[in-house]
């Protein structure tokens, strides 16, 4: 009995705080989604599932969902592929030196370079890429294209390019974190495994796909879930970079931006909360499916 009392004394405060600051806001959001609350009245009218019914016929909501679907597929695949490539080069790309596997020359410097975008504030990154994506000749990218006599490109004003351009910024800023994450996973693999494979004549291609990738699969799985959750966000960069906050013509809008705009621009807090609840279940469903689909037998060393 004393054992349980001791455990309870340590758990009670964190559980209470979690209930107040996490569970309670979720519960309030679920309740508000069933009302027509406009953020002012103390007694909002209960409307049941009316807000969720409206979502089914809301073209902007479904446009945002489609954008999230694209982000969910492209962003994790590209980010993880680039991060794995860089991590392998930084940790194992130099081959065996002195009986130990090492990274390419200057790997310590490259670690800092790759991680640097991660320490920049999102707003700073957004303003930086506004200059890079400027649609005239003063933009960095269009200035480079002009050197090769290629016409100016409207990176953020072209409905077919805008979302991809913003996704490129997200990937650029995210890669550094996953390089560190995957590097930690690779560092945990005993060097004897790589040395034995190298002695057997395994090249870099074989070392990566037959040894490194299976042994850090759990880390990749975690990274995939993190990136999927990030794909359901992108609020700050879309707000800073997109034309008219989600434009042009809703080509870059995402659910967090629509939730913010519906609540604080149109004062429809009930409807915005319904969007938030939909986003919550989309995120939970993605995380559960990802962990299920990517599950594989753990390799013990």
CSV table of C-alpha atoms in Angstrom, one decimal:
chain,number,residue,atom,x,y,z
A,1,UNK,CA,0.0,0.0,0.0
A,2,UNK,CA,2.9,2.4,0.8
A,3,UNK,CA,4.3,1.7,-2.7
A,4,UNK,CA,1.1,2.9,-4.4
A,5,UNK,CA,0.9,5.9,-2.1
A,6,UNK,CA,4.4,6.9,-3.0
A,7,UNK,CA,3.7,6.5,-6.7
A,8,UNK,CA,0.4,8.5,-6.4
A,9,UNK,CA,2.2,11.4,-4.6
A,10,UNK,CA,4.5,11.8,-7.6
A,11,UNK,CA,1.8,11.5,-10.2
A,12,UNK,CA,-1.0,13.5,-8.8
A,13,UNK,CA,0.4,17.0,-9.5
A,14,UNK,CA,1.5,16.2,-13.2
A,15,UNK,CA,-1.9,14.5,-13.8
A,16,UNK,CA,-3.8,17.5,-12.4
A,17,UNK,CA,-1.8,20.0,-14.4
A,18,UNK,CA,-2.2,17.9,-17.6
A,19,UNK,CA,-6.0,17.7,-17.0
A,20,UNK,CA,-6.2,21.5,-16.5
A,21,UNK,CA,-4.0,22.7,-19.3
A,22,UNK,CA,-4.4,19.9,-21.9
A,23,UNK,CA,-7.6,17.8,-21.4
A,24,UNK,CA,-9.7,20.8,-20.3
A,25,UNK,CA,-9.0,22.9,-23.4
A,26,UNK,CA,-9.8,19.9,-25.7
A,27,UNK,CA,-13.1,19.3,-23.9
A,28,UNK,CA,-14.0,23.0,-24.2
A,29,UNK,CA,-13.2,23.0,-27.9
A,30,UNK,CA,-15.4,19.9,-28.4
A,31,UNK,CA,-18.2,21.7,-26.6
A,32,UNK,CA,-17.8,25.0,-28.5
A,33,UNK,CA,-17.8,23.1,-31.8
A,34,UNK,CA,-21.4,22.1,-31.0
A,35,UNK,CA,-22.5,25.7,-30.5
A,36,UNK,CA,-22.8,28.9,-32.6
A,37,UNK,CA,-20.6,30.9,-30.2
A,38,UNK,CA,-19.2,34.1,-31.7
A,39,UNK,CA,-16.6,34.8,-28.9
A,40,UNK,CA,-18.8,37.3,-27.0
A,41,UNK,CA,-22.0,35.8,-25.6
A,42,UNK,CA,-21.7,34.0,-22.3
A,43,UNK,CA,-24.5,31.6,-23.2
A,44,UNK,CA,-23.9,30.3,-26.8
A,45,UNK,CA,-26.7,28.5,-28.5
A,46,UNK,CA,-26.3,24.7,-28.8
A,47,UNK,CA,-26.6,23.6,-32.5
A,48,UNK,CA,-25.5,20.0,-32.3
A,49,UNK,CA,-23.7,18.7,-35.4
A,50,UNK,CA,-24.7,21.7,-37.6
A,51,UNK,CA,-21.1,23.0,-37.8
A,52,UNK,CA,-19.8,19.6,-38.8
A,53,UNK,CA,-22.6,19.3,-41.5
A,54,UNK,CA,-21.5,22.7,-42.9
A,55,UNK,CA,-17.9,21.4,-43.1
A,56,UNK,CA,-19.0,18.7,-45.5
A,57,UNK,CA,-20.1,21.3,-48.1
A,58,UNK,CA,-17.3,23.9,-47.4
A,59,UNK,CA,-15.1,24.1,-50.5
A,60,UNK,CA,-12.4,26.0,-48.7
A,61,UNK,CA,-12.2,23.3,-45.9
A,62,UNK,CA,-11.9,20.5,-48.5
A,63,UNK,CA,-9.2,22.5,-50.4
A,64,UNK,CA,-7.2,22.8,-47.2
A,65,UNK,CA,-7.7,19.0,-46.6
A,66,UNK,CA,-6.4,18.3,-50.1
A,67,UNK,CA,-3.3,20.5,-49.4
A,68,UNK,CA,-2.7,18.6,-46.2
A,69,UNK,CA,-2.9,15.3,-48.2
A,70,UNK,CA,-0.2,16.6,-50.6
A,71,UNK,CA,1.9,17.8,-47.7
A,72,UNK,CA,1.5,14.4,-45.9
A,73,UNK,CA,2.9,12.5,-48.9
A,74,UNK,CA,5.5,14.8,-50.3
A,75,UNK,CA,7.0,16.6,-47.3
A,76,UNK,CA,7.9,13.5,-45.2
A,77,UNK,CA,9.3,11.6,-48.2
A,78,UNK,CA,11.5,14.4,-49.4
A,79,UNK,CA,12.6,15.5,-45.9
A,80,UNK,CA,13.5,12.0,-44.7
A,81,UNK,CA,15.3,11.1,-48.0
A,82,UNK,CA,17.5,14.2,-47.8
A,83,UNK,CA,18.1,13.9,-44.1
A,84,UNK,CA,19.1,10.2,-44.4
A,85,UNK,CA,21.4,11.0,-47.3
A,86,UNK,CA,23.2,13.8,-45.3
A,87,UNK,CA,23.2,11.7,-42.1
A,88,UNK,CA,24.9,8.8,-43.9
A,89,UNK,CA,27.5,11.1,-45.4
A,90,UNK,CA,28.2,12.8,-42.1
A,91,UNK,CA,28.5,9.5,-40.1
A,92,UNK,CA,29.6,6.8,-42.5
A,93,UNK,CA,30.3,8.4,-45.9
A,94,UNK,CA,34.1,8.6,-45.2
A,95,UNK,CA,34.5,4.9,-45.0
A,96,UNK,CA,36.7,3.1,-42.5
A,97,UNK,CA,39.6,5.0,-41.1
A,98,UNK,CA,41.8,3.7,-38.3
A,99,UNK,CA,39.5,0.8,-37.8
A,100,UNK,CA,36.4,3.0,-37.3
A,101,UNK,CA,33.7,4.3,-39.7
A,102,UNK,CA,33.8,8.0,-40.2
A,103,UNK,CA,32.0,10.8,-42.0
A,104,UNK,CA,33.1,12.8,-45.0
A,105,UNK,CA,35.8,15.5,-44.6
A,106,UNK,CA,34.4,18.5,-42.8
A,107,UNK,CA,31.4,16.6,-41.3
A,108,UNK,CA,31.5,18.6,-38.1
A,109,UNK,CA,31.2,21.8,-40.0
A,110,UNK,CA,28.4,20.5,-42.2
A,111,UNK,CA,26.4,19.5,-39.1
A,112,UNK,CA,26.3,23.1,-38.0
A,113,UNK,CA,25.4,24.3,-41.5
A,114,UNK,CA,22.5,21.8,-41.8
A,115,UNK,CA,21.1,22.6,-38.4
A,116,UNK,CA,21.3,26.4,-38.7
A,117,UNK,CA,17.9,26.9,-40.4
A,118,UNK,CA,16.3,25.0,-37.4
A,119,UNK,CA,17.4,27.8,-35.0
A,120,UNK,CA,15.8,30.6,-37.1
A,121,UNK,CA,12.4,31.8,-36.0
A,122,UNK,CA,9.6,30.9,-38.5
A,123,UNK,CA,8.8,34.6,-39.1
A,124,UNK,CA,12.4,35.3,-39.9
A,125,UNK,CA,12.5,32.4,-42.4
A,126,UNK,CA,9.2,33.7,-44.0
A,127,UNK,CA,10.6,37.2,-44.5
A,128,UNK,CA,13.8,35.8,-45.8
A,129,UNK,CA,12.0,33.7,-48.4
A,130,UNK,CA,9.8,36.6,-49.4
A,131,UNK,CA,12.9,38.2,-50.8
A,132,UNK,CA,14.0,34.9,-52.4
A,133,UNK,CA,10.6,34.3,-54.0
A,134,UNK,CA,9.9,37.9,-55.1
A,135,UNK,CA,8.2,37.6,-58.5
A,136,UNK,CA,10.2,40.2,-60.3
A,137,UNK,CA,13.9,40.5,-61.2
A,138,UNK,CA,14.8,41.7,-57.7
A,139,UNK,CA,14.0,38.2,-56.3
A,140,UNK,CA,17.0,36.0,-55.6
A,141,UNK,CA,15.7,33.0,-57.6
A,142,UNK,CA,14.4,35.1,-60.5
A,143,UNK,CA,17.7,37.0,-60.5
A,144,UNK,CA,19.6,33.7,-60.9
A,145,UNK,CA,17.2,32.6,-63.6
A,146,UNK,CA,17.8,35.9,-65.4
A,147,UNK,CA,21.5,35.1,-65.6
A,148,UNK,CA,20.5,32.1,-67.8
A,149,UNK,CA,18.0,34.3,-69.7
A,150,UNK,CA,15.0,32.3,-68.2
A,151,UNK,CA,11.8,34.3,-67.7
A,152,UNK,CA,10.6,35.4,-64.3
A,153,UNK,CA,8.6,32.9,-62.3
A,154,UNK,CA,5.8,33.8,-59.9
A,155,UNK,CA,6.8,31.4,-57.2
A,156,UNK,CA,4.1,32.5,-54.7
A,157,UNK,CA,1.5,33.9,-57.1
A,158,UNK,CA,1.2,31.0,-59.5
A,159,UNK,CA,-1.6,28.7,-58.2
A,160,UNK,CA,0.4,25.6,-59.4
A,161,UNK,CA,3.7,26.6,-57.8
A,162,UNK,CA,2.7,28.4,-54.6
A,163,UNK,CA,2.1,25.4,-52.3
A,164,UNK,CA,5.2,23.6,-53.6
A,165,UNK,CA,7.3,26.8,-53.0
A,166,UNK,CA,6.1,27.0,-49.4
A,167,UNK,CA,6.7,23.3,-49.0
A,168,UNK,CA,10.3,23.8,-50.1
A,169,UNK,CA,10.8,26.3,-47.3
A,170,UNK,CA,9.4,23.9,-44.7
A,171,UNK,CA,11.7,21.1,-46.0
A,172,UNK,CA,14.7,23.4,-46.0
A,173,UNK,CA,14.1,24.4,-42.4
A,174,UNK,CA,13.2,20.9,-41.2
A,175,UNK,CA,16.1,18.8,-42.7
A,176,UNK,CA,18.6,19.9,-40.1
A,177,UNK,CA,16.6,18.5,-37.2
A,178,UNK,CA,16.2,15.1,-38.9
A,179,UNK,CA,19.9,15.0,-39.8
A,180,UNK,CA,20.6,15.2,-36.1
A,181,UNK,CA,17.9,12.7,-35.2
A,182,UNK,CA,19.1,10.1,-37.8
A,183,UNK,CA,22.7,10.8,-36.9
A,184,UNK,CA,21.9,9.9,-33.3
A,185,UNK,CA,20.3,6.6,-34.5
A,186,UNK,CA,23.4,5.8,-36.7
A,187,UNK,CA,25.8,6.6,-33.8
A,188,UNK,CA,23.9,4.0,-31.7
A,189,UNK,CA,24.8,1.2,-34.1
A,190,UNK,CA,27.9,-0.7,-33.0
A,191,UNK,CA,30.8,0.1,-35.3
A,192,UNK,CA,31.7,-3.6,-35.4
A,193,UNK,CA,28.7,-4.2,-37.6
A,194,UNK,CA,29.9,-1.7,-40.3
A,195,UNK,CA,33.5,-2.8,-40.0
A,196,UNK,CA,32.5,-6.5,-40.5
A,197,UNK,CA,30.3,-5.5,-43.5
A,198,UNK,CA,33.2,-3.4,-45.0
A,199,UNK,CA,35.6,-6.3,-44.6
A,200,UNK,CA,33.1,-8.5,-46.5
A,201,UNK,CA,33.3,-6.1,-49.4
A,202,UNK,CA,30.0,-4.2,-48.8
A,203,UNK,CA,30.0,-0.8,-50.5
A,204,UNK,CA,28.3,2.4,-49.4
A,205,UNK,CA,25.1,1.4,-51.2
A,206,UNK,CA,24.9,-1.9,-49.4
A,207,UNK,CA,25.9,-0.4,-46.1
A,208,UNK,CA,23.0,2.0,-46.3
A,209,UNK,CA,20.2,-0.2,-47.5
A,210,UNK,CA,21.1,-3.5,-45.9
A,211,UNK,CA,22.5,-2.4,-42.6
A,212,UNK,CA,21.9,1.3,-41.7
A,213,UNK,CA,18.3,1.6,-42.9
A,214,UNK,CA,16.9,-1.5,-41.1
A,215,UNK,CA,18.7,-0.7,-37.8
A,216,UNK,CA,17.4,2.9,-37.6
A,217,UNK,CA,13.9,2.1,-38.8
A,218,UNK,CA,12.3,2.9,-35.4
A,219,UNK,CA,14.0,6.4,-35.6
A,220,UNK,CA,12.7,6.9,-39.2
A,221,UNK,CA,9.2,5.9,-38.0
A,222,UNK,CA,9.3,8.5,-35.3
A,223,UNK,CA,10.5,11.1,-37.8
A,224,UNK,CA,7.7,10.2,-40.2
A,225,UNK,CA,5.1,10.8,-37.5
A,226,UNK,CA,6.7,14.1,-36.5
A,227,UNK,CA,6.7,15.3,-40.1
A,228,UNK,CA,3.1,14.2,-40.6
A,229,UNK,CA,2.0,16.2,-37.6
A,230,UNK,CA,4.0,19.2,-38.9
A,231,UNK,CA,2.2,18.7,-42.3
A,232,UNK,CA,-1.0,19.4,-40.5
A,233,UNK,CA,0.3,22.7,-39.3
A,234,UNK,CA,2.4,25.0,-41.6
A,235,UNK,CA,0.3,27.9,-40.2
A,236,UNK,CA,3.1,30.5,-39.7
A,237,UNK,CA,4.8,30.1,-43.0
A,238,UNK,CA,1.6,30.0,-45.0
A,239,UNK,CA,0.4,33.2,-43.3
A,240,UNK,CA,3.7,35.0,-43.9
A,241,UNK,CA,4.5,33.7,-47.4
A,242,UNK,CA,1.2,33.2,-49.1
A,243,UNK,CA,-0.7,35.8,-51.1
A,244,UNK,CA,-3.7,37.2,-49.2
A,245,UNK,CA,-3.2,34.5,-46.4
A,246,UNK,CA,-3.9,31.3,-48.2
A,247,UNK,CA,-4.0,32.5,-51.7
A,248,UNK,CA,-3.8,32.9,-54.6
A,249,UNK,CA,-7.4,31.6,-54.9
A,250,UNK,CA,-7.0,29.4,-51.8
A,251,UNK,CA,-4.1,27.5,-53.5
A,252,UNK,CA,-2.1,27.4,-50.3
A,253,UNK,CA,-4.6,27.5,-47.5
A,254,UNK,CA,-4.3,25.0,-44.6
A,255,UNK,CA,-6.7,24.1,-41.8
A,256,UNK,CA,-4.8,26.0,-39.0
A,257,UNK,CA,-5.0,29.1,-41.1
A,258,UNK,CA,-8.7,28.6,-41.8
A,259,UNK,CA,-9.3,28.0,-38.1
A,260,UNK,CA,-7.5,31.3,-37.2
A,261,UNK,CA,-9.3,33.3,-39.9
A,262,UNK,CA,-12.8,31.9,-39.2
A,263,UNK,CA,-12.4,32.6,-35.5
A,264,UNK,CA,-10.6,35.9,-35.3
A,265,UNK,CA,-11.6,37.5,-38.6
A,266,UNK,CA,-15.3,36.3,-38.9
A,267,UNK,CA,-15.9,35.7,-35.2
A,268,UNK,CA,-17.3,32.2,-35.8
A,269,UNK,CA,-15.7,30.5,-32.9
A,270,UNK,CA,-18.1,27.5,-33.0
A,271,UNK,CA,-17.4,26.8,-36.6
A,272,UNK,CA,-13.7,27.3,-36.1
A,273,UNK,CA,-13.8,24.8,-33.2
A,274,UNK,CA,-15.5,22.3,-35.5
A,275,UNK,CA,-12.6,22.7,-37.9
A,276,UNK,CA,-10.2,22.2,-35.0
A,277,UNK,CA,-11.9,19.0,-33.9
A,278,UNK,CA,-11.7,17.7,-37.5
A,279,UNK,CA,-8.0,18.6,-37.5
A,280,UNK,CA,-7.5,16.8,-34.2
A,281,UNK,CA,-9.1,13.5,-35.5
A,282,UNK,CA,-7.2,13.8,-38.8
A,283,UNK,CA,-3.9,14.1,-36.9
A,284,UNK,CA,-4.7,11.2,-34.5
A,285,UNK,CA,-5.8,9.0,-37.4
A,286,UNK,CA,-2.6,9.8,-39.4
A,287,UNK,CA,-0.4,9.0,-36.4
A,288,UNK,CA,-2.2,5.7,-35.6
A,289,UNK,CA,-2.1,4.6,-39.3
A,290,UNK,CA,1.5,5.5,-39.7
A,291,UNK,CA,2.6,3.6,-36.7
A,292,UNK,CA,0.6,0.6,-37.8
A,293,UNK,CA,1.6,0.6,-41.5
A,294,UNK,CA,5.4,1.2,-40.8
A,295,UNK,CA,5.6,-1.3,-38.0
A,296,UNK,CA,8.1,-4.0,-38.6
A,297,UNK,CA,10.0,-6.6,-36.6
A,298,UNK,CA,12.6,-5.0,-34.4
A,299,UNK,CA,16.2,-6.0,-35.1
A,300,UNK,CA,18.2,-6.9,-32.1
A,301,UNK,CA,22.0,-6.6,-32.1
